[in-house]
Short mmCIF file of C-alpha atoms and ligand atoms in Angstrom, two decimals:
data_model
loop_
_atom_site.label_atom_id
_atom_site.label_comp_id
_atom_site.label_asym_id
_atom_site.label_seq_id
_atom_site.Cartn_x
_atom_site.Cartn_y
_atom_site.Cartn_z
CA ALA A 21 52.98 125.14 -282.24
CA ALA A 22 54.84 121.46 -281.37
CA VAL A 23 52.76 119.87 -284.69
CA ARG A 24 53.62 122.63 -287.05
CA ASP A 25 57.32 122.24 -285.72
CA ALA A 26 57.17 118.65 -286.23
CA ALA A 27 55.83 118.87 -290.09
CA ALA A 28 58.49 121.73 -290.99
CA VAL A 29 60.83 119.24 -289.84
CA ALA A 30 59.25 116.07 -291.26
CA VAL A 31 58.70 117.62 -294.85
CA ASP A 32 62.66 118.67 -294.84
CA ALA A 33 63.16 114.75 -293.84
CA ALA A 34 61.11 113.50 -296.46
CA LEU A 35 62.86 115.50 -299.03
CA LEU A 36 66.21 114.47 -297.84
CA ALA A 37 65.32 110.90 -297.50
CA GLY A 38 64.43 110.85 -300.91
CA VAL A 39 60.32 110.42 -300.41
CA LEU A 40 59.98 111.88 -303.68
CA MET A 41 57.05 112.32 -306.21
CA ARG A 42 57.43 114.60 -309.71
CA THR A 43 54.99 117.56 -309.53
CA GLY A 44 51.27 117.83 -311.14
CA GLU A 45 52.56 120.61 -313.10
CA GLN A 46 55.87 119.20 -314.62
CA PRO A 47 55.16 115.39 -314.41
CA HIS A 48 57.98 114.68 -317.27
CA ALA A 49 60.76 116.69 -315.29
CA SER A 50 62.78 115.83 -312.18
CA ASP A 51 64.49 119.25 -311.87
CA VAL A 52 61.54 120.56 -309.76
CA VAL A 53 60.06 117.66 -307.51
CA ASN A 54 58.11 117.61 -304.45
CA TYR A 55 57.60 115.23 -301.44
CA ALA A 56 55.29 112.55 -302.02
CA PRO A 57 52.41 112.87 -299.57
CA PHE A 58 52.54 111.04 -296.04
CA THR A 59 51.32 111.17 -292.67
CA LEU A 60 52.95 113.22 -290.12
CA LEU A 61 52.44 110.33 -287.46
CA PRO A 62 52.89 106.51 -287.57
CA SER A 63 49.64 104.77 -287.68
CA ALA A 64 48.36 102.40 -284.98
CA VAL A 65 48.04 98.77 -286.41
CA PRO A 66 47.48 95.66 -283.93
CA ARG A 67 50.42 93.44 -283.82
CA ALA A 68 48.55 90.39 -284.40
CA LEU A 69 47.09 91.30 -287.38
CA PHE A 70 50.40 92.57 -289.04
CA GLU A 71 52.12 89.42 -288.20
CA GLN A 72 48.92 87.48 -289.40
CA ALA A 73 49.36 89.73 -292.79
CA TYR A 74 53.22 88.36 -293.39
CA ALA A 75 52.41 85.16 -292.25
CA VAL A 76 50.07 84.46 -294.97
CA GLN A 77 52.31 86.21 -297.97
CA GLN A 78 54.02 83.20 -299.19
CA ASP A 79 50.63 81.27 -299.53
CA PHE A 80 49.43 84.15 -301.29
CA ASN A 81 52.58 83.79 -303.80
CA LEU A 82 51.79 80.19 -304.05
CA LEU A 83 48.16 80.52 -304.85
CA VAL A 84 48.82 83.21 -307.17
CA ASP A 85 51.40 81.00 -308.92
CA ALA A 86 48.98 78.38 -309.29
CA VAL A 87 46.14 80.18 -310.69
CA SER A 88 48.46 81.37 -313.13
CA GLN A 89 48.91 77.94 -314.05
CA ASN A 90 45.40 76.89 -314.44
CA LYS A 91 43.98 77.40 -317.61
CA GLU A 92 40.61 75.55 -316.60
CA PHE A 93 40.42 77.40 -313.67
CA LEU A 94 41.16 80.76 -315.47
CA GLU A 95 39.16 80.39 -318.34
CA GLU A 96 36.01 78.72 -316.54
CA THR A 97 36.25 81.96 -314.02
CA LEU A 98 36.68 84.43 -316.71
CA ALA A 99 33.94 82.82 -319.23
CA SER A 100 31.09 85.43 -318.16
CA THR A 101 33.38 88.30 -317.35
CA ILE A 102 35.25 88.39 -321.11
CA LYS A 103 31.77 88.57 -322.51
CA VAL A 104 31.27 91.94 -321.40
CA ASP A 105 34.44 93.28 -320.29
CA ASP A 106 36.38 94.27 -323.48
CA PHE A 107 39.53 95.00 -321.45
CA THR A 108 39.48 91.61 -319.52
CA ALA A 109 38.78 90.00 -323.25
CA ARG A 110 41.53 91.28 -324.83
CA LEU A 111 44.29 90.01 -322.10
CA PHE A 112 42.44 86.70 -322.14
CA ARG A 113 42.72 86.16 -326.12
CA ILE A 114 46.39 87.05 -325.64
CA TYR A 115 46.95 84.90 -323.15
CA MET A 116 45.15 82.15 -325.02
CA GLN A 117 47.06 83.06 -328.39
CA VAL A 118 50.12 82.61 -326.06
CA LEU A 119 49.59 79.17 -325.13
CA GLU A 120 48.45 78.04 -328.50
CA GLU A 121 52.05 79.02 -329.80
CA GLY A 122 53.87 77.47 -326.76
CA LEU A 123 55.67 79.29 -324.07
CA ALA A 124 58.84 80.12 -324.54
CA GLN A 125 59.40 81.62 -321.32
CA THR A 126 60.92 78.77 -318.69
CA VAL A 127 61.51 81.59 -315.88
CA PHE A 128 58.45 82.95 -313.93
CA LEU A 129 58.70 86.22 -311.57
CA GLY A 130 55.68 87.37 -309.41
CA ILE A 131 55.76 90.77 -307.83
CA ASN A 132 52.56 90.91 -305.70
CA ARG A 133 51.09 93.09 -303.11
CA SER A 134 48.23 91.90 -300.63
CA ASP A 135 46.06 94.65 -299.46
CA TYR A 136 44.29 94.73 -296.21
CA MET A 137 42.12 96.71 -293.84
CA PHE A 138 41.28 96.21 -290.17
CA ASP A 139 37.66 95.37 -290.17
CA CYS A 140 36.15 96.63 -286.75
CA GLY A 141 33.47 94.05 -285.29
CA GLN A 142 30.46 94.62 -283.04
CA ASP A 143 32.32 93.83 -279.85
CA GLY A 144 35.42 96.55 -280.89
CA THR A 145 37.87 93.83 -281.81
CA ALA A 146 39.73 94.25 -285.28
CA ALA A 147 39.89 91.12 -287.88
CA LEU A 148 42.51 91.54 -290.98
CA ARG A 149 40.44 91.51 -294.55
CA GLN A 150 42.04 91.57 -297.58
CA ILE A 151 40.81 94.05 -299.80
CA GLU A 152 42.53 92.65 -302.88
CA ILE A 153 45.62 91.22 -304.52
CA ASN A 154 47.79 93.18 -306.82
CA THR A 155 49.59 91.32 -309.35
CA ILE A 156 50.84 93.87 -311.77
CA ALA A 157 52.76 97.39 -311.03
CA ALA A 158 52.56 96.95 -307.38
CA SER A 159 53.81 100.41 -306.60
CA PHE A 160 55.33 101.99 -303.49
CA GLY A 161 57.67 99.61 -302.31
CA GLY A 162 60.47 101.89 -302.87
CA LEU A 163 59.45 105.02 -301.44
CA ALA A 164 58.24 102.70 -298.25
CA SER A 165 61.62 101.99 -297.78
CA ARG A 166 62.38 105.44 -296.97
CA THR A 167 59.34 106.47 -295.14
CA ALA A 168 60.04 104.93 -291.50
CA ASP A 169 63.25 107.33 -291.03
CA VAL A 170 61.25 110.14 -291.55
CA HIS A 171 58.61 108.79 -288.91
CA ARG A 172 61.48 107.92 -286.41
CA LEU A 173 62.49 111.48 -286.82
CA VAL A 174 59.61 112.92 -286.24
CA LEU A 175 58.91 110.97 -283.25
CA LYS A 176 62.15 112.00 -281.48
CA VAL A 177 61.18 115.36 -282.25
CA LEU A 178 58.26 115.16 -280.44
CA GLY A 179 59.91 113.88 -277.05
CA LYS A 180 58.88 109.95 -278.41
CA THR A 181 62.30 108.56 -278.32
CA GLU A 182 61.39 105.29 -277.13
CA GLU A 183 58.51 104.71 -279.56
CA ALA A 184 60.69 106.03 -282.24
CA SER A 185 63.08 102.99 -281.69
CA ARG A 186 60.21 100.64 -281.96
CA LEU A 187 59.24 101.71 -285.81
CA LEU A 188 60.45 98.52 -287.70
CA PRO A 189 63.07 98.62 -290.55
CA ASN A 190 61.20 98.02 -293.83
CA ASN A 191 63.18 97.76 -297.06
CA PRO A 192 60.94 96.44 -300.03
CA ALA A 193 62.93 97.99 -302.71
CA LYS A 194 65.72 95.46 -301.70
CA GLY A 195 63.14 92.57 -301.63
CA LEU A 196 61.62 93.23 -305.09
CA ALA A 197 65.18 93.81 -306.54
CA LEU A 198 66.16 90.44 -304.87
CA GLY A 199 63.23 88.39 -307.00
CA ILE A 200 64.29 90.32 -310.53
CA ALA A 201 68.04 89.77 -310.01
CA LYS A 202 67.62 85.99 -309.41
CA ALA A 203 65.20 85.78 -312.33
CA TRP A 204 68.27 87.74 -314.56
CA GLU A 205 70.07 85.33 -313.25
CA LEU A 206 68.11 81.99 -314.44
CA TYR A 207 67.22 83.38 -317.37
CA GLY A 208 71.33 83.18 -318.14
CA SER A 209 73.00 85.74 -320.03
CA GLN A 210 75.47 87.95 -319.12
CA ARG A 211 74.80 90.76 -321.54
CA ALA A 212 70.92 90.89 -321.25
CA VAL A 213 69.02 93.96 -319.36
CA VAL A 214 66.50 94.13 -317.17
CA MET A 215 63.65 96.56 -318.66
CA PHE A 216 61.26 98.56 -316.73
CA LEU A 217 57.93 99.15 -318.67
CA VAL A 218 57.07 102.57 -317.94
CA GLU A 219 54.64 104.63 -318.22
CA ASP A 220 54.14 107.77 -320.78
CA VAL A 221 53.85 110.37 -317.70
CA GLN A 222 56.25 108.93 -314.75
CA ARG A 223 55.13 110.80 -311.83
CA ASN A 224 56.55 107.96 -309.79
CA ILE A 225 59.45 107.55 -310.92
CA PHE A 226 61.65 108.01 -307.74
CA ASP A 227 59.99 104.80 -306.16
CA GLN A 228 60.94 102.87 -309.63
CA ARG A 229 64.48 104.29 -309.18
CA CYS A 230 64.74 102.70 -305.57
CA VAL A 231 64.13 99.28 -307.27
CA GLU A 232 66.64 100.24 -310.09
CA ASN A 233 69.13 101.58 -308.25
CA GLU A 234 69.47 97.90 -306.27
CA LEU A 235 70.15 96.17 -309.72
CA TRP A 236 72.65 98.65 -310.65
CA ASN A 237 74.04 98.08 -307.01
CA ARG A 238 74.45 94.22 -308.18
CA ASN A 239 75.63 94.99 -311.26
CA ILE A 240 72.75 94.33 -313.74
CA ARG A 241 71.79 96.81 -316.54
CA VAL A 242 68.27 98.58 -316.48
CA VAL A 243 66.74 100.29 -318.91
CA ARG A 244 63.53 102.02 -318.94
CA LYS A 245 60.90 101.95 -322.18
CA ARG A 246 57.52 102.54 -322.99
CA PHE A 247 55.44 100.55 -325.27
CA ARG A 248 55.91 102.42 -327.99
CA ASP A 249 59.43 101.96 -327.61
CA VAL A 250 59.00 98.28 -327.88
CA PHE A 251 56.76 98.48 -330.75
CA GLU A 252 59.34 100.43 -332.60
CA GLN A 253 62.46 99.01 -331.46
CA GLY A 254 61.15 95.24 -330.41
CA SER A 255 62.12 92.03 -331.85
CA LEU A 256 62.35 88.35 -331.42
CA ASP A 257 64.85 85.94 -332.73
CA ALA A 258 64.48 82.51 -333.78
CA SER A 259 64.51 80.96 -330.57
CA ARG A 260 62.25 84.24 -329.41
CA ARG A 261 64.43 85.89 -327.32
CA LEU A 262 63.57 89.61 -327.12
CA TYR A 263 65.96 92.24 -328.31
CA VAL A 264 64.82 96.40 -327.68
CA ASP A 265 67.03 98.73 -329.26
CA GLY A 266 69.44 96.12 -329.79
CA GLN A 267 69.28 94.94 -326.46
CA GLU A 268 68.88 91.47 -325.48
CA VAL A 269 66.35 91.53 -322.62
CA ALA A 270 65.81 89.06 -319.87
CA VAL A 271 63.61 90.18 -317.98
CA VAL A 272 60.46 92.86 -318.42
CA TYR A 273 59.19 94.78 -315.66
CA TYR A 274 55.91 95.93 -315.91
CA ARG A 275 54.69 99.32 -314.05
CA GLU A 276 52.41 100.00 -316.57
CA GLY A 277 49.88 97.89 -318.63
CA TYR A 278 47.25 97.47 -315.96
CA VAL A 279 44.38 100.06 -317.58
CA PRO A 280 42.57 100.05 -320.89
CA GLN A 281 43.40 103.37 -321.79
CA VAL A 282 47.35 103.07 -322.54
CA TYR A 283 46.25 100.46 -325.12
CA ASN A 284 45.92 101.34 -328.39
CA GLN A 285 46.56 98.95 -331.45
CA GLN A 286 49.98 99.33 -331.71
CA ASN A 287 50.73 98.91 -327.81
CA TRP A 288 48.58 95.83 -327.80
CA GLU A 289 50.83 94.44 -330.67
CA ALA A 290 53.51 95.07 -328.33
CA ARG A 291 52.22 93.67 -325.48
CA LEU A 292 51.87 90.16 -327.67
CA LEU A 293 55.33 90.68 -328.91
CA LEU A 294 56.60 90.66 -325.03
CA GLU A 295 53.97 87.98 -324.06
CA ARG A 296 55.25 85.59 -326.69
CA SER A 297 58.87 85.98 -325.96
CA ARG A 298 61.27 83.83 -323.60
CA ALA A 299 62.37 86.87 -321.44
CA VAL A 300 60.71 86.90 -317.96
CA LYS A 301 57.75 89.25 -317.72
CA CYS A 302 56.93 90.09 -314.39
CA PRO A 303 54.27 89.23 -314.19
CA ASP A 304 53.20 87.03 -317.62
CA ILE A 305 49.63 87.65 -318.81
CA ALA A 306 48.30 84.49 -316.93
CA THR A 307 49.48 86.22 -313.59
CA GLN A 308 48.13 89.53 -314.37
CA LEU A 309 44.96 87.62 -315.35
CA ALA A 310 44.95 85.75 -311.77
CA GLY A 311 44.52 89.24 -310.39
CA THR A 312 41.36 90.29 -311.56
CA LYS A 313 38.36 91.22 -309.48
CA LYS A 314 36.52 88.32 -310.55
CA VAL A 315 39.04 85.72 -310.04
CA GLN A 316 39.46 86.85 -306.43
CA GLN A 317 35.63 86.70 -306.16
CA GLU A 318 35.73 82.76 -307.15
CA LEU A 319 38.29 81.93 -304.90
CA SER A 320 36.43 82.75 -302.21
CA ARG A 321 33.83 80.07 -302.78
CA PRO A 322 33.72 77.07 -301.02
CA GLY A 323 36.27 74.44 -301.74
CA THR A 324 38.21 76.22 -304.84
CA LEU A 325 41.13 77.21 -302.44
CA GLU A 326 41.42 73.28 -301.87
CA LYS A 327 41.17 72.61 -305.62
CA LEU A 328 43.79 75.13 -306.56
CA LEU A 329 46.33 74.38 -303.64
CA PRO A 330 45.79 70.51 -302.73
CA GLY A 331 48.15 69.24 -300.19
CA HIS A 332 48.36 72.49 -298.78
CA PRO A 333 45.42 72.65 -296.16
CA GLU A 334 47.11 75.07 -293.85
CA ALA A 335 47.75 77.57 -296.35
CA VAL A 336 44.23 76.93 -297.21
CA ALA A 337 43.09 78.15 -293.97
CA ARG A 338 45.40 80.99 -293.55
CA ILE A 339 44.37 82.42 -296.84
CA ARG A 340 40.37 82.02 -296.31
CA ALA A 341 40.95 83.53 -292.90
CA THR A 342 41.76 87.22 -294.59
CA PHE A 343 38.72 86.72 -297.00
CA ALA A 344 35.54 89.21 -296.75
CA GLY A 345 32.33 88.47 -298.18
CA LEU A 346 32.61 88.32 -302.15
CA TYR A 347 29.81 88.01 -304.39
CA SER A 348 29.33 87.21 -307.91
CA LEU A 349 26.71 89.10 -310.15
CA ASP A 350 26.83 86.13 -312.83
CA GLU A 351 23.43 86.08 -314.36
CA GLY A 352 21.25 83.42 -312.30
CA GLU A 353 19.44 83.30 -309.26
CA GLU A 354 22.35 83.72 -306.88
CA GLY A 355 23.49 87.20 -308.83
CA ASP A 356 19.72 88.54 -309.12
CA ARG A 357 19.58 87.36 -304.73
CA ILE A 358 22.79 89.65 -304.01
CA ALA A 359 21.80 92.41 -306.61
CA ALA A 360 18.85 92.67 -304.46
CA THR A 361 20.02 92.90 -301.40
CA ALA A 362 23.14 95.31 -302.37
CA ILE A 363 20.26 97.81 -304.12
CA ALA A 364 18.00 97.29 -300.49
CA ASP A 365 21.45 98.17 -298.41
CA PRO A 366 24.14 99.96 -300.61
CA ASP A 367 26.32 100.61 -297.62
CA ARG A 368 27.30 96.98 -296.71
CA PHE A 369 29.02 96.52 -299.86
CA VAL A 370 31.27 97.98 -302.90
CA LEU A 371 30.68 97.45 -306.29
CA LYS A 372 33.63 96.57 -308.04
CA PRO A 373 34.27 96.42 -312.02
CA GLN A 374 37.69 94.48 -313.38
CA ARG A 375 39.88 97.52 -313.08
CA GLU A 376 43.15 98.42 -311.04
CA GLY A 377 44.53 102.08 -309.99
CA GLY A 378 41.94 103.16 -307.63
CA GLY A 379 38.70 105.16 -308.44
CA ASN A 380 36.99 102.52 -310.18
CA ASN A 381 34.39 101.33 -307.40
CA LEU A 382 31.15 102.12 -306.65
CA TYR A 383 30.02 102.62 -303.24
CA GLY A 384 26.44 103.93 -301.13
CA GLU A 385 23.82 105.71 -303.50
CA GLU A 386 25.84 105.60 -306.29
CA LEU A 387 26.25 101.61 -306.38
CA ARG A 388 22.64 101.86 -305.75
CA GLU A 389 21.69 103.60 -308.79
CA VAL A 390 23.89 101.89 -310.96
CA LEU A 391 23.02 98.34 -310.03
CA GLU A 392 19.22 98.86 -310.25
CA LYS A 393 20.22 100.12 -313.92
CA ILE A 394 22.45 97.25 -314.88
CA LYS A 395 20.59 94.40 -312.86
CA ASP A 396 18.40 93.16 -315.49
CA SER A 397 21.23 93.07 -318.09
CA PRO A 398 24.38 91.08 -318.57
CA GLU A 399 26.69 94.22 -318.22
CA ARG A 400 26.33 93.18 -314.45
CA THR A 401 28.63 90.07 -314.65
CA SER A 402 31.50 92.82 -315.27
CA TYR A 403 31.30 93.49 -311.72
CA ILE A 404 31.49 92.06 -308.58
CA LEU A 405 30.15 92.68 -304.86
CA MET A 406 32.25 92.80 -301.93
CA ASP A 407 31.39 93.19 -298.15
CA LYS A 408 32.56 96.67 -297.02
CA ILE A 409 34.94 96.86 -294.32
CA LYS A 410 34.64 99.00 -291.51
CA PRO A 411 37.79 99.98 -289.75
CA GLN A 412 38.07 101.95 -286.67
CA PRO A 413 39.20 105.66 -288.02
CA ALA A 414 42.07 107.64 -286.05
CA LEU A 415 43.48 111.25 -286.12
CA ASN A 416 46.21 112.18 -287.88
CA TYR A 417 47.67 114.78 -290.15
CA LEU A 418 48.42 114.34 -293.90
CA LEU A 419 51.67 116.24 -295.20
CA ARG A 420 50.43 117.27 -298.70
CA ALA A 421 52.23 120.33 -300.72
CA HIS A 422 50.22 123.23 -301.20
CA SER A 423 47.78 121.82 -298.46
CA PRO A 424 47.11 123.31 -294.98
CA LEU A 425 48.27 121.46 -291.87
CA GLN A 426 45.05 119.94 -290.08
CA VAL A 427 43.98 117.07 -288.36
CA SER A 428 41.81 114.37 -290.38
CA LYS A 429 39.79 111.52 -289.05
CA CYS A 430 41.98 108.55 -291.28
CA ILE A 431 41.65 104.93 -292.14
CA SER A 432 44.42 102.83 -292.97
CA GLU A 433 45.46 99.75 -295.72
CA LEU A 434 48.13 97.50 -295.05
CA GLY A 435 50.05 96.23 -298.34
CA ILE A 436 52.48 93.06 -297.56
CA PHE A 437 54.61 92.60 -300.79
CA GLY A 438 55.41 89.38 -301.95
CA VAL A 439 57.85 87.87 -304.32
CA TYR A 440 58.81 84.38 -306.09
CA VAL A 441 60.50 82.65 -308.87
CA ARG A 442 59.85 79.68 -310.47
CA GLN A 443 61.71 77.73 -313.02
CA GLY A 444 59.76 75.34 -314.68
CA GLN A 445 58.32 73.40 -312.19
CA GLU A 446 60.34 74.21 -309.07
CA LEU A 447 59.73 77.42 -306.56
CA VAL A 448 63.01 78.66 -306.16
CA LEU A 449 62.02 81.71 -304.41
CA ASN A 450 59.63 82.85 -302.20
CA GLN A 451 59.32 85.64 -299.75
CA ALA A 452 57.41 88.04 -298.34
CA ALA A 453 59.71 91.46 -298.99
CA GLY A 454 58.38 94.39 -296.80
CA HIS A 455 55.24 96.21 -296.08
CA LEU A 456 53.60 99.92 -297.10
CA LEU A 457 50.88 101.25 -294.93
CA ARG A 458 48.92 103.96 -296.84
CA THR A 459 46.39 106.17 -294.87
CA LYS A 460 43.30 108.25 -296.14
CA ALA A 461 40.78 110.67 -294.87
CA ILE A 462 37.58 108.73 -294.25
CA GLU A 463 35.68 111.17 -296.35
CA HIS A 464 37.41 109.33 -299.53
CA ALA A 465 35.40 105.75 -300.11
CA ASP A 466 38.29 104.97 -302.60
CA GLY A 467 41.86 105.59 -304.26
CA GLY A 468 45.52 105.10 -303.49
CA VAL A 469 48.41 107.48 -303.34
CA ALA A 470 49.00 107.68 -306.81
CA ALA A 471 45.22 108.00 -307.38
CA GLY A 472 46.07 111.35 -304.85
CA VAL A 473 43.85 110.35 -302.32
CA ALA A 474 45.90 108.22 -299.58
CA VAL A 475 49.28 109.39 -298.01
CA LEU A 476 52.05 107.31 -297.18
CA ASP A 477 52.40 106.16 -293.45
CA THR A 478 54.54 103.63 -291.37
CA PRO A 479 52.90 100.85 -288.81
CA TYR A 480 53.18 101.72 -285.44
CA LEU A 481 52.42 97.90 -283.62
CA VAL A 482 50.23 98.19 -280.52
P1 ADP B 12 42.31 99.08 -307.09
O1 ADP B 12 42.77 97.90 -308.14
O2 ADP B 12 41.43 100.05 -307.58
O3 ADP B 12 43.14 99.72 -306.12
P2 ADP B 12 40.65 98.12 -304.67
O4 ADP B 12 40.24 96.97 -304.70
O5 ADP B 12 42.18 98.12 -303.94
O6 ADP B 12 41.14 98.62 -306.32
O7 ADP B 12 39.80 99.42 -304.20
C1 ADP B 12 40.51 100.40 -304.33
C2 ADP B 12 39.95 101.24 -302.77
O8 ADP B 12 38.62 101.31 -302.44
C3 ADP B 12 40.86 100.61 -301.89
O9 ADP B 12 42.13 101.24 -301.74
C4 ADP B 12 40.33 100.97 -300.65
O10 ADP B 12 40.43 102.37 -299.70
C5 ADP B 12 38.21 100.93 -301.10
N1 ADP B 12 38.09 99.55 -300.64
C6 ADP B 12 37.94 98.37 -301.56
N2 ADP B 12 37.42 97.40 -301.26
C7 ADP B 12 37.10 97.91 -300.13
C8 ADP B 12 36.27 97.13 -299.29
N3 ADP B 12 35.68 95.98 -299.48
N4 ADP B 12 35.35 98.07 -298.19
C9 ADP B 12 36.18 99.27 -297.87
N5 ADP B 12 36.79 100.00 -298.88
C10 ADP B 12 37.36 99.16 -299.99
MG1 MG B 13 43.84 99.04 -304.49
#
């Protein structure tokens, strides 16, 4: 009964706080909305691992920025992938084309989210293991800014006032807006706007509005456009300033553009136009490529981090300490060996293609079947293998519209937002900008909140 009461309070609190999503039935309208799914209770997170994740975020910002500026590394790393993966190949072609022409962009803005799980060792101790780093359209910074208030109230309703007071403040929306505002300012045109490049179907619009409204609070104008609008209304002037619908654009913030399905010929042309422009792209195409799974895997090779971040041995050590085992499936002996190992013991691994957004990875029997099929073909190289992280499950209630209230065995994934701004060669801003905890029932191997699997959560540090 206490849980049922608390759940009713929680749902209303989420609606009041603005933890919202548009519905599947009416994904284009804001006149009927629902709460975004979330846990009834905050989840326990080891304090040491939480602090470790925050402490390494500026290092990851540095690393992503370094990779994005290293043409030789990107070329070498992605060479095998772009032979077989058409999407990565097309992104790469734009990257090369823009470099050949010479960059008009001089201010660079990175907003990323580094995601982790807590791997449970044989002796029961947990270790922080990076799942991936998202360098484009990392979402839920807005809704995460409001979730802790809901959990604080729930704990009070359940008589846990002392515990409620220990939940941390968290405002990624503000941190993200700070980065966007800095980039806008350095671009240096009062008239120019920030353009959110958004999807056709915008179910997660409230998450984006949180960041948008922070910019309006700073008197920075925001417009929302789709690729299609850019194709129809976009142009560059002689100095490659970007105009869309008559307005000069200082910053393009992509919340779209990371899955192949959105790119028809027109949208590819729009993307090229944006990349050629002087506008600050968040991210530019090089930084998007820096976030591919293939790059992640190559970063884990001995010696690579040292080459990319010379003179930063401590940052290198902090970064490496978060890596799980990652393996190349490139053609050759190394790839043959790990493919055979994974086929023999698929539960030890995750098979990942070069895709974002959840639901693309392969596990268990399916991993075995697919790898059997492609193990002797070049198609193999469009994937990487990763050690499967095995967190200790905990019980919680996942509150989701139209779903019964029931207890589930759950695991969590912690994301830390990072923001940086570079002007020419000078890094003028480099920060951690808040966190996101997502929790899912253990039945689901894959998938995030937008994919309908995970729900929003708040860390309770232990
Ligand atoms: P995407 O770009 O689709 O988000 P991720 O690498 O983040 O790809 O994987 C999607 C989800 O799959 C993660 O949120 C996590 O739940 C699960 N996952 C990914 N890698 C691992 C791993 N090594 N061990 C366990 N689960 C994983
Ligand atoms: Mg992910």
